[in-house]
Amino acid sequence: MIKFRNVVKEYKNGKQALSGVTIDIKKGDFAFLVGSSGAGKSTFIKLLLKEQEASSGSILIDGQDITRISKRKTPLLRRNMGVVFQDFRLLQDKTVYENVAFAMEITGHKSKDIRRKVPFILGMVGLSAKAKSYPGELSGGEQQRVSIARAIINKPSLLIADEPTGNLDPKNAWDIMRLLKDINRRGTTVLVATHAQELVDEMKQRVIQLDDGVVVRDEERGSYKNAR
Ligand code: ADP
Ligand code: ADP
């Protein structure tokens, strides 16, 4: 579903963050993106979300080259992707339920569907009892579950997580990683950029390693090794 073909990204200051990246991620894959700080992981994700434009090369998502679609059409593209960040990015003045419902409201779903679907997804991420709580009342692990619920509520085909466990203690980090794998088992393609060495080693999933803008390793059932 995702094909990077010889993708180069050079920022305006002349820094080449990606130097000819070619990667295939198939529908239903679960892949870790690892590499030291500055390796190009965030740039890779920003190109996927079309927050940044590639300097050359092509990026195909479900056969469509997103480097060739107009900025106007990016909202449509993003509807098919859920994104989870290290810092959760929840709306502080909305409850857990409202944070998740909001993602359906802005995509124009009927309130009947929202009332049916939000409780289902909150159950799936183990937060049914916290529906009426505000983000500030939740632990980091719980807040990350809300952000995952929000990311998957519209059934994206791809879920992208950028350092999803970066702010969590080991126990919560484990639970979040298991939840991501669970979502993957239900059919969503999942890409996780992370520094969480022990989790990557334990999960035995595909590992793509970037180093200075180049893919230096791509292994099925890989480990974190060598990445710093
Ligand atoms: P990672 O997420 O792996 O830490 P990044 O994709 O953030 O790596 O960065 C890759 C390289 O590109 C780094 O050298 C970084 O300093 C540089 N970089 C990132 N964003 C910009 C930007 N907006 N302008 C210039 N250089 C950037
Ligand atoms: P329906 O099939 O009646 O439209 P829903 O859309 O309410 O049902 O979703 C319920 C079903 O869809 C469940 O069986 C669940 O497995 C699946 N589902 C819904 N959303 C997701 C999601 N984001 N990720 C994985 N599975 C989902």
GROMACS .gro file of C-alpha atoms and ligand atoms in nm:
model
  282
    1MET     CA    1   0.000   0.000   0.000
    2ILE     CA    2   0.298   0.235   0.057
    3LYS     CA    3   0.581   0.250  -0.194
    4PHE     CA    4   0.868   0.495  -0.158
    5ARG     CA    5   1.069   0.503  -0.480
    6ASN     CA    6   1.408   0.669  -0.461
    7VAL     CA    7   1.270   0.946  -0.241
    8VAL     CA    8   1.497   1.242  -0.173
    9LYS     CA    9   1.407   1.518   0.069
   10GLU     CA   10   1.632   1.818   0.085
   11TYR     CA   11   1.528   2.096   0.321
   12LYS     CA   12   1.568   2.459   0.222
   13ASN     CA   13   1.887   2.491   0.424
   14GLY     CA   14   2.044   2.226   0.198
   15LYS     CA   15   2.018   1.943   0.452
   16GLN     CA   16   1.937   1.615   0.279
   17ALA     CA   17   1.716   1.435   0.531
   18LEU     CA   18   1.632   1.144   0.298
   19SER     CA   19   1.879   1.044   0.029
   20GLY     CA   20   1.709   0.802  -0.207
   21VAL     CA   21   1.476   0.593   0.006
   22THR     CA   22   1.300   0.293  -0.149
   23ILE     CA   23   1.063   0.099   0.078
   24ASP     CA   24   0.754  -0.117   0.030
   25ILE     CA   25   0.504  -0.153   0.309
   26LYS     CA   26   0.225  -0.393   0.225
   27LYS     CA   27  -0.133  -0.386   0.333
   28GLY     CA   28  -0.161  -0.545   0.676
   29ASP     CA   29   0.209  -0.504   0.763
   30PHE     CA   30   0.335  -0.400   1.104
   31ALA     CA   31   0.669  -0.220   1.074
   32PHE     CA   32   0.903  -0.038   1.309
   33LEU     CA   33   1.099   0.257   1.177
   34VAL     CA   34   1.418   0.296   1.380
   35GLY     CA   35   1.734   0.500   1.361
   36SER     CA   36   1.931   0.751   1.564
   37SER     CA   37   1.809   1.103   1.616
   38GLY     CA   38   1.837   1.292   1.288
   39ALA     CA   39   1.825   0.973   1.078
   40GLY     CA   40   1.516   1.092   0.889
   41LYS     CA   41   1.225   0.914   1.062
   42SER     CA   42   1.014   1.225   1.116
   43THR     CA   43   1.083   1.340   0.763
   44PHE     CA   44   0.964   1.003   0.632
   45ILE     CA   45   0.639   1.043   0.825
   46LYS     CA   46   0.594   1.406   0.721
   47LEU     CA   47   0.624   1.307   0.356
   48LEU     CA   48   0.362   1.035   0.404
   49LEU     CA   49   0.125   1.288   0.557
   50LYS     CA   50   0.218   1.541   0.291
   51GLU     CA   51   0.321   1.787   0.560
   52GLN     CA   52   0.641   1.817   0.360
   53GLU     CA   53   0.700   1.768  -0.012
   54ALA     CA   54   0.959   1.528  -0.150
   55SER     CA   55   1.237   1.690  -0.357
   56SER     CA   56   1.237   1.395  -0.597
   57GLY     CA   57   1.120   1.037  -0.625
   58SER     CA   58   0.768   0.903  -0.588
   59ILE     CA   59   0.550   0.804  -0.297
   60LEU     CA   60   0.264   0.573  -0.387
   61ILE     CA   61  -0.021   0.513  -0.149
   62ASP     CA   62  -0.268   0.254  -0.277
   63GLY     CA   63  -0.131   0.313  -0.625
   64GLN     CA   64  -0.169   0.691  -0.615
   65ASP     CA   65   0.146   0.903  -0.632
   66ILE     CA   66   0.093   1.154  -0.353
   67THR     CA   67   0.381   1.372  -0.470
   68ARG     CA   68   0.161   1.454  -0.768
   69ILE     CA   69  -0.163   1.539  -0.594
   70SER     CA   70  -0.247   1.898  -0.508
   71LYS     CA   71  -0.232   2.043  -0.157
   72ARG     CA   72  -0.608   2.088  -0.179
   73LYS     CA   73  -0.656   1.714  -0.191
   74THR     CA   74  -0.441   1.629   0.112
   75PRO     CA   75  -0.734   1.629   0.358
   76LEU     CA   76  -0.882   1.346   0.155
   77LEU     CA   77  -0.551   1.161   0.167
   78ARG     CA   78  -0.522   1.203   0.543
   79ARG     CA   79  -0.865   1.056   0.602
   80ASN     CA   80  -0.717   0.722   0.526
   81MET     CA   81  -0.443   0.763   0.787
   82GLY     CA   82  -0.461   0.775   1.162
   83VAL     CA   83  -0.171   0.943   1.341
   84VAL     CA   84  -0.054   0.909   1.700
   85PHE     CA   85   0.212   1.133   1.855
   86GLN     CA   86   0.441   1.112   2.156
   87ASP     CA   87   0.264   1.405   2.322
   88PHE     CA   88  -0.094   1.275   2.265
   89ARG     CA   89  -0.232   1.608   2.133
   90LEU     CA   90  -0.574   1.572   2.291
   91LEU     CA   91  -0.827   1.851   2.330
   92GLN     CA   92  -0.799   1.937   2.699
   93ASP     CA   93  -1.145   2.092   2.730
   94LYS     CA   94  -1.322   1.787   2.590
   95THR     CA   95  -1.389   1.457   2.765
   96VAL     CA   96  -1.245   1.128   2.644
   97TYR     CA   97  -1.575   1.052   2.471
   98GLU     CA   98  -1.587   1.397   2.309
   99ASN     CA   99  -1.226   1.379   2.192
  100VAL     CA  100  -1.302   1.059   2.004
  101ALA     CA  101  -1.648   1.167   1.886
  102PHE     CA  102  -1.499   1.490   1.751
  103ALA     CA  103  -1.293   1.296   1.497
  104MET     CA  104  -1.616   1.152   1.359
  105GLU     CA  105  -1.801   1.483   1.371
  106ILE     CA  106  -1.544   1.666   1.160
  107THR     CA  107  -1.559   1.391   0.900
  108GLY     CA  108  -1.935   1.434   0.879
  109HIS     CA  109  -2.066   1.116   1.040
  110LYS     CA  110  -2.423   1.092   1.163
  111SER     CA  111  -2.475   1.132   1.536
  112LYS     CA  112  -2.643   0.793   1.544
  113ASP     CA  113  -2.325   0.633   1.408
  114ILE     CA  114  -2.112   0.833   1.650
  115ARG     CA  115  -2.316   0.719   1.950
  116ARG     CA  116  -2.277   0.360   1.841
  117LYS     CA  117  -1.915   0.363   1.734
  118VAL     CA  118  -1.742   0.570   2.007
  119PRO     CA  119  -1.837   0.336   2.294
  120PHE     CA  120  -1.725   0.042   2.084
  121ILE     CA  121  -1.381   0.190   2.017
  122LEU     CA  122  -1.339   0.305   2.379
  123GLY     CA  123  -1.408  -0.053   2.480
  124MET     CA  124  -1.151  -0.176   2.232
  125VAL     CA  125  -0.879   0.045   2.386
  126GLY     CA  126  -0.992  -0.037   2.742
  127LEU     CA  127  -1.125   0.305   2.836
  128SER     CA  128  -1.498   0.254   2.871
  129ALA     CA  129  -1.484   0.356   3.237
  130LYS     CA  130  -1.307   0.684   3.155
  131ALA     CA  131  -1.543   0.815   2.888
  132LYS     CA  132  -1.646   1.114   3.098
  133SER     CA  133  -1.298   1.202   3.223
  134TYR     CA  134  -1.089   1.488   3.087
  135PRO     CA  135  -0.738   1.425   2.951
  136GLY     CA  136  -0.585   1.608   3.250
  137GLU     CA  137  -0.738   1.346   3.478
  138LEU     CA  138  -0.577   1.054   3.297
  139SER     CA  139  -0.238   0.884   3.317
  140GLY     CA  140  -0.004   0.911   3.019
  141GLY     CA  141  -0.090   0.557   2.911
  142GLU     CA  142  -0.461   0.634   2.922
  143GLN     CA  143  -0.413   0.955   2.727
  144GLN     CA  144  -0.227   0.764   2.461
  145ARG     CA  145  -0.516   0.516   2.441
  146VAL     CA  146  -0.753   0.806   2.378
  147SER     CA  147  -0.530   0.933   2.101
  148ILE     CA  148  -0.520   0.585   1.949
  149ALA     CA  149  -0.899   0.557   1.973
  150ARG     CA  150  -0.929   0.891   1.797
  151ALA     CA  151  -0.681   0.782   1.531
  152ILE     CA  152  -0.868   0.460   1.444
  153ILE     CA  153  -1.231   0.565   1.487
  154ASN     CA  154  -1.272   0.638   1.115
  155LYS     CA  155  -1.113   0.305   1.024
  156PRO     CA  156  -0.802   0.432   0.845
  157SER     CA  157  -0.616   0.173   0.641
  158LEU     CA  158  -0.286   0.303   0.782
  159LEU     CA  159  -0.200   0.393   1.141
  160ILE     CA  160   0.121   0.592   1.190
  161ALA     CA  161   0.266   0.625   1.538
  162ASP     CA  162   0.556   0.867   1.596
  163GLU     CA  163   0.735   0.773   1.922
  164PRO     CA  164   0.405   0.662   2.077
  165THR     CA  165   0.569   0.535   2.397
  166GLY     CA  166   0.823   0.816   2.437
  167ASN     CA  167   0.642   0.967   2.736
  168LEU     CA  168   0.538   0.642   2.902
  169ASP     CA  169   0.680   0.417   3.171
  170PRO     CA  170   0.773   0.061   3.063
  171LYS     CA  171   0.446  -0.101   3.171
  172ASN     CA  172   0.230   0.153   2.988
  173ALA     CA  173   0.464   0.145   2.690
  174TRP     CA  174   0.414  -0.230   2.665
  175ASP     CA  175   0.037  -0.199   2.681
  176ILE     CA  176   0.039   0.063   2.407
  177MET     CA  177   0.261  -0.147   2.184
  178ARG     CA  178   0.034  -0.448   2.236
  179LEU     CA  179  -0.267  -0.236   2.153
  180LEU     CA  180  -0.105  -0.123   1.827
  181LYS     CA  181  -0.035  -0.486   1.740
  182ASP     CA  182  -0.393  -0.573   1.825
  183ILE     CA  183  -0.520  -0.305   1.587
  184ASN     CA  184  -0.285  -0.443   1.324
  185ARG     CA  185  -0.430  -0.792   1.371
  186ARG     CA  186  -0.772  -0.651   1.294
  187GLY     CA  187  -0.642  -0.545   0.954
  188THR     CA  188  -0.491  -0.197   0.985
  189THR     CA  189  -0.140  -0.142   0.848
  190VAL     CA  190   0.075   0.001   1.128
  191LEU     CA  191   0.401   0.198   1.109
  192VAL     CA  192   0.575   0.284   1.437
  193ALA     CA  193   0.875   0.518   1.456
  194THR     CA  194   1.046   0.449   1.786
  195HIS     CA  195   1.355   0.445   2.005
  196ALA     CA  196   1.207   0.182   2.236
  197GLN     CA  197   1.478  -0.078   2.193
  198GLU     CA  198   1.343  -0.342   2.432
  199LEU     CA  199   0.995  -0.325   2.287
  200VAL     CA  200   1.120  -0.359   1.931
  201ASP     CA  201   1.334  -0.659   2.029
  202GLU     CA  202   1.047  -0.826   2.210
  203MET     CA  203   0.785  -0.773   1.938
  204LYS     CA  204   0.985  -0.943   1.661
  205GLN     CA  205   0.823  -0.746   1.380
  206ARG     CA  206   0.962  -0.595   1.065
  207VAL     CA  207   1.235  -0.338   1.138
  208ILE     CA  208   1.334  -0.068   0.889
  209GLN     CA  209   1.642   0.125   0.996
  210LEU     CA  210   1.733   0.465   0.861
  211ASP     CA  211   2.078   0.611   0.906
  212ASP     CA  212   2.157   0.958   0.779
  213GLY     CA  213   1.870   0.949   0.530
  214VAL     CA  214   1.941   0.603   0.392
  215VAL     CA  215   1.773   0.266   0.459
  216VAL     CA  216   2.055   0.059   0.604
  217ARG     CA  217   1.850  -0.239   0.718
  218ASP     CA  218   1.507  -0.389   0.650
  219GLU     CA  219   1.440  -0.719   0.825
  220GLU     CA  220   1.137  -0.937   0.888
  221ARG     CA  221   1.113  -1.022   1.257
  222GLY     CA  222   1.404  -0.791   1.321
  223SER     CA  223   1.552  -0.637   1.632
  224TYR     CA  224   1.662  -0.287   1.726
  225LYS     CA  225   2.036  -0.368   1.724
  226ASN     CA  226   2.278  -0.119   1.574
  227ALA     CA  227   2.021   0.158   1.574
  228ARG     CA  228   2.112   0.421   1.832
  229ADP     P1  229   1.457   1.186   1.303
  229ADP     O1  230   1.309   1.196   1.310
  229ADP     O2  231   1.506   1.050   1.267
  229ADP     O3  232   1.523   1.237   1.429
  229ADP     P2  233   1.440   1.404   1.113
  229ADP     O4  234   1.363   1.358   0.997
  229ADP     O5  235   1.372   1.490   1.213
  229ADP     O6  236   1.508   1.279   1.185
  229ADP     O7  237   1.568   1.485   1.063
  229ADP     C1  238   1.654   1.439   0.961
  229ADP     C2  239   1.756   1.547   0.931
  229ADP     O8  240   1.691   1.658   0.869
  229ADP     C3  241   1.825   1.603   1.054
  229ADP     O9  242   1.958   1.634   1.019
  229ADP     C4  243   1.747   1.728   1.085
  229ADP    O10  244   1.828   1.822   1.151
  229ADP     C5  245   1.709   1.776   0.947
  229ADP     N1  246   1.582   1.850   0.944
  229ADP     C6  247   1.464   1.808   0.990
  229ADP     N2  248   1.369   1.901   0.970
  229ADP     C7  249   1.430   2.004   0.907
  229ADP     C8  250   1.385   2.131   0.858
  229ADP     N3  251   1.257   2.168   0.867
  229ADP     N4  252   1.476   2.211   0.800
  229ADP     C9  253   1.603   2.173   0.789
  229ADP     N5  254   1.653   2.056   0.832
  229ADP    C10  255   1.567   1.972   0.891
  230ADP     P1  256  -2.059  -0.217   1.130
  230ADP     O1  257  -1.985  -0.332   1.068
  230ADP     O2  258  -2.196  -0.254   1.176
  230ADP     O3  259  -2.051  -0.090   1.054
  230ADP     P2  260  -1.901  -0.072   1.320
  230ADP     O4  261  -1.858   0.018   1.213
  230ADP     O5  262  -1.976  -0.016   1.437
  230ADP     O6  263  -1.982  -0.197   1.267
  230ADP     O7  264  -1.772  -0.139   1.379
  230ADP     C1  265  -1.781  -0.253   1.452
  230ADP     C2  266  -1.697  -0.359   1.387
  230ADP     O8  267  -1.595  -0.305   1.303
  230ADP     C3  268  -1.629  -0.443   1.488
  230ADP     O9  269  -1.655  -0.577   1.460
  230ADP     C4  270  -1.481  -0.410   1.477
  230ADP    O10  271  -1.407  -0.529   1.468
  230ADP     C5  272  -1.465  -0.332   1.354
  230ADP     N1  273  -1.396  -0.205   1.370
  230ADP     C6  274  -1.453  -0.083   1.369
  230ADP     N2  275  -1.363   0.013   1.373
  230ADP     C7  276  -1.244  -0.046   1.377
  230ADP     C8  277  -1.110   0.000   1.380
  230ADP     N3  278  -1.080   0.130   1.378
  230ADP     N4  279  -1.012  -0.088   1.383
  230ADP     C9  280  -1.040  -0.218   1.380
  230ADP     N5  281  -1.164  -0.269   1.377
  230ADP    C10  282  -1.265  -0.186   1.375
   0.00000   0.00000   0.00000
